[in-house]
């Protein structure tokens, strides 16, 4: 692993530094294929991932390169969480509620073919095939903190592009004020749907201006490869200043609506999970404090917890979205 500290002063390894040379070269071939309009090769490679699932680290899945994002705040200087933790310690309740359930059960998720239905208050509704989504905008690599409402956090190198690129494409009508995200609910492959922890399908929502914020990421990959199924393949949201549950996995529909949508977690416990769910050390969860967090990988016996930051440390970028709002009321 190479820690880059030269030209641009970055102290953390981005996945291009971590990835073995052979994979990096394969990635460049893939880039050329994609440039030539062969989005299908990504899908074929996705389908191959089961055969590769036993390999130890990056290099298992189809490469999905991105150029380093220039969006302000999109590349934290912190050390990325180990790949095995990123893909082995997950919340994806459709596959079970234990942290290792998604890694065990989500391998059955079928991501080819895949499409996302765009509907509601837009001038250009319709069904977008994954291969078209992949080509909608250049892939960027972003290194985001993600803070789970349960009190742990990770730093993950994602590949994707701002959701705003898709929003521009579908042209919201003036009456659209919120965006609702609907995720896959397939009883045939998701054992968690037999339970009633949540009202399936898992849905989430953002205010339209939050959805348009350049940091709101439509993610297709991590660590330089397509998303592992347990991380929400083939396409998910990552909203780094909000608790992790806002980052909906395996999205099948995006709806533009006039009124604040209900969300799966809000329906399950409205007093615990509000619509906004911005990371905020001063607003406790009714059953626990949110003042500190445990960074996954730093959990030695004597390791100090980290202080949780307002908006997960993205206040400079997103604080303005909430100017004048009472963040205790709008939790
Ligand atoms: N469809 C769906 N999306 C989901 C969840 C889920 O259970 N189902 N869990 C959320 C929660 S609580 C967190 S913390 C993040 C975890 O993402 P990761 O496993 O990729 O780190 O996914 C979020 N997205
Ligand atoms: Mo979470």
Coordinates of C-alpha atoms and ligand atoms in Angstrom, one line a residue:
X1 CA 0.0 0.0 0.0
X2 CA 1.4 3.4 -1.0
X3 CA 0.7 6.4 1.1
X4 CA 0.7 9.3 -1.3
X5 CA 2.0 12.6 0.2
X6 CA 3.5 14.3 -2.8
X7 CA 1.9 16.5 -5.4
X8 CA -1.5 17.0 -3.9
X9 CA -0.6 16.4 -0.3
X10 CA -3.1 13.5 0.2
X11 CA -2.2 11.3 3.2
X12 CA -4.6 8.5 2.5
X13 CA -4.4 5.8 -0.1
X14 CA -7.1 6.0 -2.7
X15 CA -8.1 2.8 -4.3
X16 CA -5.9 3.4 -7.3
X17 CA -3.0 3.2 -4.9
X18 CA -4.3 0.0 -3.2
X19 CA -5.3 -2.0 -6.2
X20 CA -3.0 -4.6 -7.6
X21 CA -1.4 -3.6 -11.0
X22 CA -3.2 -6.3 -13.0
X23 CA -6.6 -5.1 -11.8
X24 CA -5.6 -1.6 -12.5
X25 CA -4.7 -2.5 -16.0
X26 CA -8.0 -4.5 -16.5
X27 CA -9.7 -1.4 -15.3
X28 CA -8.2 0.7 -18.0
X29 CA -9.3 -1.8 -20.6
X30 CA -12.8 -1.5 -19.1
X31 CA -12.6 2.3 -19.3
X32 CA -11.8 2.0 -23.0
X33 CA -14.7 -0.5 -23.4
X34 CA -17.1 1.9 -21.7
X35 CA -15.9 4.8 -23.7
X36 CA -16.7 2.7 -26.8
X37 CA -20.2 2.4 -25.4
X38 CA -20.0 -1.2 -24.1
X39 CA -21.9 -0.7 -20.8
X40 CA -22.9 -4.3 -21.2
X41 CA -19.4 -5.5 -20.4
X42 CA -19.9 -4.1 -16.9
X43 CA -23.0 -6.1 -16.5
X44 CA -21.4 -9.3 -17.7
X45 CA -18.6 -8.7 -15.3
X46 CA -21.1 -8.1 -12.5
X47 CA -22.7 -11.5 -13.3
X48 CA -19.3 -13.1 -12.9
X49 CA -18.8 -11.9 -9.4
X50 CA -20.2 -15.0 -7.7
X51 CA -17.4 -17.1 -9.2
X52 CA -14.9 -14.6 -7.8
X53 CA -16.6 -14.2 -4.4
X54 CA -13.9 -16.2 -2.5
X55 CA -11.0 -14.0 -3.4
X56 CA -9.6 -12.0 -0.4
X57 CA -9.8 -8.4 -1.4
X58 CA -10.2 -5.9 -4.3
X59 CA -9.7 -7.8 -7.4
X60 CA -12.7 -10.0 -6.8
X61 CA -15.3 -7.9 -8.6
X62 CA -15.5 -6.1 -11.9
X63 CA -13.3 -2.9 -11.8
X64 CA -15.2 0.4 -11.7
X65 CA -12.6 3.2 -11.8
X66 CA -13.3 6.8 -11.1
X67 CA -11.3 9.9 -11.3
X68 CA -10.7 11.7 -8.1
X69 CA -13.7 14.0 -7.3
X70 CA -13.2 17.7 -7.3
X71 CA -16.5 18.3 -5.4
X72 CA -15.6 20.3 -2.3
X73 CA -15.5 18.0 0.7
X74 CA -15.8 14.8 -1.4
X75 CA -12.3 13.4 -0.4
X76 CA -11.6 13.2 3.3
X77 CA -8.0 13.0 4.5
X78 CA -8.9 10.1 6.8
X79 CA -7.7 6.6 6.4
X80 CA -10.1 4.3 4.6
X81 CA -11.7 1.5 6.6
X82 CA -10.3 -1.9 5.7
X83 CA -12.0 -3.5 2.6
X84 CA -13.0 -6.6 4.6
X85 CA -14.8 -4.5 7.2
X86 CA -16.6 -2.5 4.5
X87 CA -17.9 -5.6 2.9
X88 CA -18.2 -7.7 6.0
X89 CA -19.9 -5.5 8.6
X90 CA -23.2 -4.2 7.1
X91 CA -26.7 -3.2 7.6
X92 CA -29.0 -4.5 4.9
X93 CA -32.0 -5.7 6.8
X94 CA -33.6 -7.4 3.7
X95 CA -30.8 -10.0 4.2
X96 CA -31.1 -10.2 8.0
X97 CA -30.4 -8.0 11.0
X98 CA -26.9 -9.4 12.1
X99 CA -23.9 -7.5 10.8
X100 CA -22.6 -10.5 8.9
X101 CA -26.0 -11.6 7.4
X102 CA -25.7 -9.3 4.4
X103 CA -22.3 -10.7 3.4
X104 CA -23.6 -14.2 3.7
X105 CA -27.0 -13.9 2.1
X106 CA -26.7 -11.0 -0.4
X107 CA -24.7 -13.0 -2.8
X108 CA -28.0 -14.3 -4.2
X109 CA -29.0 -10.8 -5.2
X110 CA -29.4 -10.7 -9.0
X111 CA -28.2 -7.3 -10.4
X112 CA -28.4 -8.1 -14.1
X113 CA -30.7 -7.0 -15.6
X114 CA -31.4 -4.0 -13.4
X115 CA -33.2 -0.7 -14.0
X116 CA -34.4 2.3 -12.1
X117 CA -37.9 3.7 -12.6
X118 CA -38.0 7.5 -12.5
X119 CA -41.5 8.7 -11.8
X120 CA -43.7 11.4 -10.4
X121 CA -43.3 15.1 -10.9
X122 CA -40.7 15.2 -13.7
X123 CA -40.9 16.2 -17.3
X124 CA -38.9 13.1 -18.4
X125 CA -40.1 10.1 -16.4
X126 CA -39.1 6.6 -17.5
X127 CA -37.2 3.5 -16.8
X128 CA -33.4 3.8 -16.9
X129 CA -31.4 0.7 -17.6
X130 CA -28.3 0.3 -15.4
X131 CA -26.0 0.4 -18.4
X132 CA -27.4 3.8 -19.3
X133 CA -27.2 5.0 -15.7
X134 CA -23.5 4.0 -15.7
X135 CA -22.9 6.2 -18.7
X136 CA -24.9 9.2 -17.6
X137 CA -21.9 11.0 -16.1
X138 CA -18.2 10.3 -15.6
X139 CA -17.4 8.1 -12.5
X140 CA -15.7 9.9 -9.7
X141 CA -13.9 8.5 -6.7
X142 CA -14.9 10.0 -3.4
X143 CA -13.7 9.2 0.1
X144 CA -16.6 9.7 2.5
X145 CA -17.2 9.2 6.2
X146 CA -20.4 7.3 6.8
X147 CA -21.9 7.4 10.4
X148 CA -24.4 4.8 11.4
X149 CA -27.2 5.9 13.8
X150 CA -26.0 3.0 16.0
X151 CA -22.8 4.8 16.8
X152 CA -20.1 3.4 14.5
X153 CA -18.5 4.9 11.4
X154 CA -16.4 4.0 8.4
X155 CA -14.5 5.8 5.7
X156 CA -15.2 4.3 2.3
X157 CA -13.8 5.1 -1.2
X158 CA -16.9 5.2 -3.4
X159 CA -17.3 5.3 -7.2
X160 CA -20.2 7.2 -8.6
X161 CA -21.5 10.7 -9.5
X162 CA -23.7 13.4 -8.0
X163 CA -27.3 12.4 -8.0
X164 CA -27.9 16.0 -9.3
X165 CA -26.7 14.7 -12.7
X166 CA -29.6 12.3 -12.9
X167 CA -32.0 15.0 -11.5
X168 CA -30.9 17.4 -14.2
X169 CA -31.6 14.8 -16.8
X170 CA -35.2 14.0 -15.8
X171 CA -36.1 17.7 -15.2
X172 CA -38.3 18.0 -12.0
X173 CA -41.5 20.0 -12.3
X174 CA -41.9 23.1 -10.2
X175 CA -44.2 21.3 -7.8
X176 CA -41.6 18.7 -7.0
X177 CA -40.2 19.3 -3.5
X178 CA -39.0 15.9 -2.3
X179 CA -37.4 12.8 -3.7
X180 CA -38.4 9.3 -2.5
X181 CA -36.2 6.3 -3.0
X182 CA -37.6 2.8 -3.3
X183 CA -35.4 -0.2 -2.9
X184 CA -35.7 -3.8 -4.0
X185 CA -38.0 -6.1 -2.1
X186 CA -37.7 -9.6 -3.6
X187 CA -38.9 -12.4 -1.3
X188 CA -37.2 -15.0 -3.5
X189 CA -33.7 -13.8 -2.5
X190 CA -34.2 -11.7 0.6
X191 CA -34.8 -13.8 3.7
X192 CA -35.3 -10.6 5.9
X193 CA -38.5 -9.8 4.1
X194 CA -40.2 -12.7 6.0
X195 CA -39.8 -10.6 9.2
X196 CA -41.7 -7.4 9.9
X197 CA -38.8 -5.3 11.4
X198 CA -39.6 -2.7 8.7
X199 CA -42.5 -2.1 6.3
X200 CA -41.0 -3.4 3.0
X201 CA -39.9 -2.2 0.6
X202 CA -37.3 -0.1 2.4
X203 CA -37.9 3.5 1.3
X204 CA -36.0 6.7 2.1
X205 CA -36.4 10.4 1.1
X206 CA -34.6 13.7 0.8
X207 CA -35.7 17.2 0.3
X208 CA -35.1 18.2 -3.4
X209 CA -32.4 20.6 -2.5
X210 CA -30.6 17.9 -0.4
X211 CA -30.9 15.5 -3.3
X212 CA -29.4 18.1 -5.6
X213 CA -26.5 18.9 -3.3
X214 CA -23.2 17.9 -5.1
X215 CA -22.2 15.7 -2.1
X216 CA -25.3 13.5 -2.5
X217 CA -23.8 10.5 -4.4
X218 CA -25.4 7.9 -6.6
X219 CA -22.9 5.2 -6.0
X220 CA -22.1 2.2 -8.2
X221 CA -18.8 1.0 -6.7
X222 CA -16.4 1.0 -3.9
X223 CA -12.7 0.4 -3.6
X224 CA -12.3 0.7 -7.3
X225 CA -14.8 -2.1 -8.1
X226 CA -18.5 -2.5 -8.6
X227 CA -20.5 -2.5 -5.3
X228 CA -20.5 -5.8 -3.5
X229 CA -24.1 -7.0 -3.2
X230 CA -24.1 -6.5 0.6
X231 CA -23.2 -2.8 0.1
X232 CA -26.2 -2.2 -2.1
X233 CA -25.4 -3.4 -5.6
X234 CA -25.8 -2.3 -8.3
X235 CA -26.8 1.3 -7.4
X236 CA -27.3 3.0 -4.0
X237 CA -27.3 6.4 -2.4
X238 CA -24.6 7.8 -0.2
X239 CA -25.6 10.9 1.8
X240 CA -22.5 11.5 4.0
X241 CA -23.9 14.1 6.4
X242 CA -26.9 12.0 7.4
X243 CA -27.1 8.8 9.4
X244 CA -26.3 5.7 7.4
X245 CA -29.9 4.5 7.0
X246 CA -30.7 7.5 4.7
X247 CA -28.2 5.9 2.2
X248 CA -30.7 3.5 0.5
X249 CA -29.2 0.4 -1.1
X250 CA -30.2 -1.4 -4.3
X251 CA -32.5 1.3 -5.6
X252 CA -35.3 0.4 -8.0
X253 CA -37.3 3.6 -8.2
X254 CA -36.8 7.3 -7.7
X255 CA -40.0 9.3 -7.2
X256 CA -40.4 13.1 -7.3
X257 CA -43.2 14.2 -5.0
X258 CA -44.7 17.3 -3.6
X259 CA -45.0 16.3 0.1
X260 CA -42.5 14.9 2.6
X261 CA -42.5 11.1 2.0
X262 CA -42.8 8.6 4.8
X263 CA -39.6 6.6 5.2
X264 CA -39.2 3.0 6.4
X265 CA -37.4 3.9 9.6
X266 CA -39.8 6.7 10.4
X267 CA -42.7 4.4 10.0
X268 CA -41.0 1.9 12.3
X269 CA -40.3 4.4 15.1
X270 CA -41.2 8.0 14.4
X271 CA -39.9 9.3 17.7
X272 CA -36.5 7.7 17.1
X273 CA -35.9 8.3 13.3
X274 CA -37.0 11.6 11.8
X275 CA -37.1 12.6 8.2
X276 CA -33.9 14.6 8.3
X277 CA -31.7 12.4 10.3
X278 CA -28.7 14.7 10.0
X279 CA -25.7 13.5 12.0
X280 CA -25.8 15.7 15.2
X281 CA -23.9 15.1 18.4
X282 CA -26.3 17.3 20.3
X283 CA -29.5 15.5 19.5
X284 CA -29.5 12.2 21.2
X285 CA -31.3 9.1 20.0
X286 CA -34.0 8.6 22.7
X287 CA -32.2 5.4 23.8
X288 CA -28.5 6.5 23.5
X289 CA -26.2 9.5 23.1
X290 CA -25.0 10.5 19.6
X291 CA -22.0 12.5 21.0
X292 CA -19.3 9.9 20.2
X293 CA -18.7 7.1 17.7
X294 CA -16.5 4.1 17.2
X295 CA -14.6 4.0 14.0
X296 CA -14.7 0.4 12.7
X297 CA -11.1 -0.9 12.7
X298 CA -10.1 1.2 15.7
X299 CA -11.9 -1.0 18.3
X300 CA -9.0 -2.0 20.5
X301 CA -9.7 -2.3 24.2
X302 CA -8.1 1.1 25.0
X303 CA -9.1 2.9 21.8
X304 CA -10.8 6.2 22.6
X305 CA -14.1 6.8 20.9
X306 CA -14.2 9.7 18.4
X307 CA -16.3 12.8 18.9
X308 CA -19.1 12.9 16.4
X309 CA -19.2 16.1 14.4
X310 CA -22.2 18.2 13.4
X311 CA -23.4 17.0 9.9
X312 CA -20.7 14.3 10.2
X313 CA -18.0 16.9 9.6
X314 CA -19.6 18.2 6.4
X315 CA -21.1 21.4 8.0
X316 CA -19.1 23.8 5.7
X317 CA -20.7 22.2 2.7
X318 CA -24.2 21.5 3.8
X319 CA -24.9 23.7 6.8
X320 CA -26.6 26.3 4.6
X321 CA -29.3 23.8 3.7
X322 CA -30.7 24.0 7.2
X323 CA -30.2 27.7 8.0
X324 CA -32.9 28.9 10.4
X325 CA -34.2 25.4 11.1
X326 CA -34.6 24.0 14.6
X327 CA -32.5 20.8 14.3
X328 CA -34.0 19.4 17.5
X329 CA -37.5 19.6 16.1
X330 CA -36.4 18.5 12.6
X331 CA -34.3 15.6 13.8
Ligands
LIG1 N1 -32.3 -1.2 1.3 C1 -31.6 -0.9 2.5 N2 -30.7 0.1 2.5 C2 -30.0 0.4 3.6 C3 -30.2 -0.4 4.8 C4 -31.1 -1.5 4.7 O1 -31.3 -2.2 5.7 N3 -31.8 -1.7 3.6 N4 -29.4 -0.1 5.9 C5 -28.9 1.3 6.0 C6 -28.0 1.5 7.1 S1 -28.6 1.5 8.7 C7 -26.6 1.8 7.0 S2 -25.6 2.2 8.3 C8 -26.0 1.7 5.6 C9 -24.8 0.7 5.6 O2 -24.2 0.7 4.4 P1 -22.9 -0.2 4.2 O3 -23.2 -1.6 4.7 O4 -22.6 -0.2 2.7 O5 -21.8 0.4 5.0 O6 -26.9 1.2 4.6 C10 -28.2 1.8 4.7 N5 -29.1 1.4 3.6
LIG2 MO1 -27.1 2.5 10.0

